[in-house]
Amino acid sequence: DSTMPLSSLCQVVISTPTRVLLNCFDPSTAPAVRDAVRDSGKNLNPIMDENDKGTIVVPMPRPSAETRASVVKQLGKQTEVAKQRVRRIRRGAQDVVKKGKDGKLEGISKDDAFRVGKEIDGVTEEVGGVLDGILKKKTEDVMAI
């Protein structure tokens, strides 16, 4: 009765959003893998493939509205973390630009420093928009499941 990671016993293939295939490396372990998945407490009902005894088909239940809302909330948190990282990078770049504006960097005029500062702000806003677009698309995808 030892436990092993699923990935060490079989290849996990997501064939459709509602179906997962477990291709066991050693077909003799398939019944034990099937039983372990069934007894995992995840409300799954794995079925041995009739044609290939080393393959287990796991029908996946549709996620509840509560589960989907939780995933969307997590997506929002991850997007905010990404935006914070972008802002941190912007802040570091703006610190260098400020030195240029103050004349503390040799070979960089104040005008160049000001122009680069504007470019940094533009890129930061663009990346924020891309992140928002990805969040919107992924939210739609999750809610459509």
Coordinates of C-alpha atoms in Angstrom, one line a residue:
D1 CA 0.0 0.0 0.0
S2 CA 2.6 2.5 -1.0
T3 CA 1.7 5.8 -2.7
M4 CA 3.4 7.0 -5.9
P5 CA 2.9 10.0 -8.0
L6 CA 0.6 9.3 -10.9
S7 CA 3.2 10.7 -13.4
S8 CA 5.6 7.9 -12.4
L9 CA 3.1 5.2 -13.3
C10 CA 1.4 6.6 -16.4
Q11 CA 1.1 9.3 -18.9
V12 CA -1.8 11.7 -18.3
V13 CA -3.5 12.9 -21.4
I14 CA -6.4 15.4 -21.4
S15 CA -8.2 14.3 -24.5
T16 CA -11.2 16.6 -24.1
P17 CA -12.3 19.0 -21.3
T18 CA -14.5 16.2 -19.9
R19 CA -12.2 13.2 -20.4
V20 CA -8.7 12.3 -19.2
L21 CA -6.7 9.3 -20.4
L22 CA -4.2 7.5 -18.2
N23 CA -1.8 5.5 -20.3
C24 CA 0.0 3.2 -17.8
F25 CA 3.6 2.4 -18.6
D26 CA 3.2 -1.1 -17.2
P27 CA -0.3 -2.5 -18.1
S28 CA -0.2 -4.7 -15.0
T29 CA -0.4 -1.6 -12.8
A30 CA -3.6 -0.3 -14.5
P31 CA -6.0 -2.0 -12.1
A32 CA -4.2 -0.5 -9.1
V33 CA -4.1 3.0 -10.7
R34 CA -7.8 2.7 -11.5
D35 CA -8.6 1.8 -7.9
A36 CA -6.4 4.6 -6.5
V37 CA -8.1 7.2 -8.7
R38 CA -11.6 5.8 -7.7
D39 CA -10.7 5.9 -4.0
S40 CA -9.1 9.4 -4.2
G41 CA -12.2 11.1 -2.9
K42 CA -12.5 13.3 -6.0
N43 CA -15.8 11.7 -7.1
L44 CA -14.2 10.2 -10.2
N45 CA -15.3 6.9 -11.8
P46 CA -12.3 5.6 -13.9
I47 CA -13.0 2.9 -16.5
M48 CA -10.5 0.4 -18.0
D49 CA -10.3 0.8 -21.8
E50 CA -11.8 -2.3 -23.5
N51 CA -9.3 -2.3 -26.3
D52 CA -6.1 -1.4 -24.4
K53 CA -5.8 -2.8 -20.9
G54 CA -3.0 -0.3 -20.1
T55 CA -5.3 2.7 -20.6
I56 CA -7.8 4.1 -18.1
V57 CA -10.5 6.5 -19.2
V58 CA -11.5 9.0 -16.5
P59 CA -14.7 11.0 -17.3
M60 CA -14.4 14.4 -15.6
P61 CA -17.5 15.9 -14.0
R62 CA -18.4 19.5 -15.1
P63 CA -17.0 21.9 -12.6
S64 CA -19.7 23.6 -10.4
A65 CA -20.4 27.3 -10.6
E66 CA -18.6 27.7 -7.2
T67 CA -15.5 25.9 -8.5
R68 CA -15.4 28.0 -11.7
A69 CA -15.8 31.2 -9.6
S70 CA -12.9 30.1 -7.4
V71 CA -10.7 29.6 -10.5
V72 CA -11.7 33.0 -11.9
K73 CA -10.8 34.6 -8.5
Q74 CA -7.4 32.8 -8.7
L75 CA -6.9 34.1 -12.2
G76 CA -7.5 37.6 -11.0
K77 CA -5.0 37.2 -8.2
Q78 CA -2.3 35.9 -10.6
T79 CA -3.0 38.7 -13.0
E80 CA -2.5 41.2 -10.2
V81 CA 0.8 39.6 -9.3
A82 CA 2.0 39.9 -12.9
K83 CA 0.9 43.5 -13.0
Q84 CA 2.8 44.2 -9.7
R85 CA 6.0 42.6 -11.3
V86 CA 5.6 44.8 -14.3
R87 CA 5.2 47.9 -12.1
R88 CA 8.3 46.9 -10.1
I89 CA 10.3 46.7 -13.4
R90 CA 8.9 50.0 -14.5
R91 CA 9.9 51.6 -11.2
G92 CA 13.5 50.3 -11.6
A93 CA 13.7 51.6 -15.1
Q94 CA 12.2 55.0 -14.1
D95 CA 14.9 55.3 -11.3
V96 CA 17.5 55.0 -14.0
V97 CA 15.7 57.5 -16.2
K98 CA 15.4 59.9 -13.2
K99 CA 19.2 59.9 -12.9
G100 CA 19.4 60.8 -16.6
K101 CA 16.9 63.7 -16.1
D102 CA 19.0 64.9 -13.2
G103 CA 22.1 64.9 -15.4
K104 CA 23.8 62.1 -13.4
L105 CA 24.2 59.7 -16.3
E106 CA 27.0 60.6 -18.7
G107 CA 26.1 60.6 -22.4
I108 CA 22.3 60.9 -21.9
S109 CA 20.6 64.2 -22.4
K110 CA 17.7 65.3 -20.3
D111 CA 15.4 65.2 -23.4
D112 CA 16.4 61.6 -24.2
A113 CA 15.8 60.6 -20.6
F114 CA 12.3 62.3 -20.7
R115 CA 11.5 60.5 -24.0
V116 CA 12.6 57.1 -22.7
G117 CA 10.5 57.7 -19.5
K118 CA 7.4 58.3 -21.7
E119 CA 8.2 55.1 -23.7
I120 CA 8.5 53.1 -20.5
D121 CA 5.1 54.3 -19.3
G122 CA 3.6 53.4 -22.7
V123 CA 5.0 49.9 -22.6
T124 CA 3.8 49.5 -19.1
E125 CA 0.3 50.5 -20.0
E126 CA 0.4 48.2 -23.1
V127 CA 1.5 45.2 -21.0
G128 CA -1.2 46.0 -18.5
G129 CA -3.7 46.0 -21.3
V130 CA -2.4 42.6 -22.6
L131 CA -2.7 41.1 -19.2
D132 CA -6.3 42.4 -18.8
G133 CA -7.1 40.9 -22.2
I134 CA -5.7 37.5 -21.3
L135 CA -7.6 37.6 -18.0
K136 CA -10.9 38.4 -19.8
K137 CA -10.4 35.6 -22.3
K138 CA -9.4 33.0 -19.7
T139 CA -12.4 34.1 -17.5
E140 CA -14.7 33.6 -20.5
D141 CA -13.1 30.2 -21.1
V142 CA -13.5 29.0 -17.5
M143 CA -17.1 30.2 -17.2
A144 CA -18.0 28.5 -20.5
I145 CA -16.9 25.0 -19.2

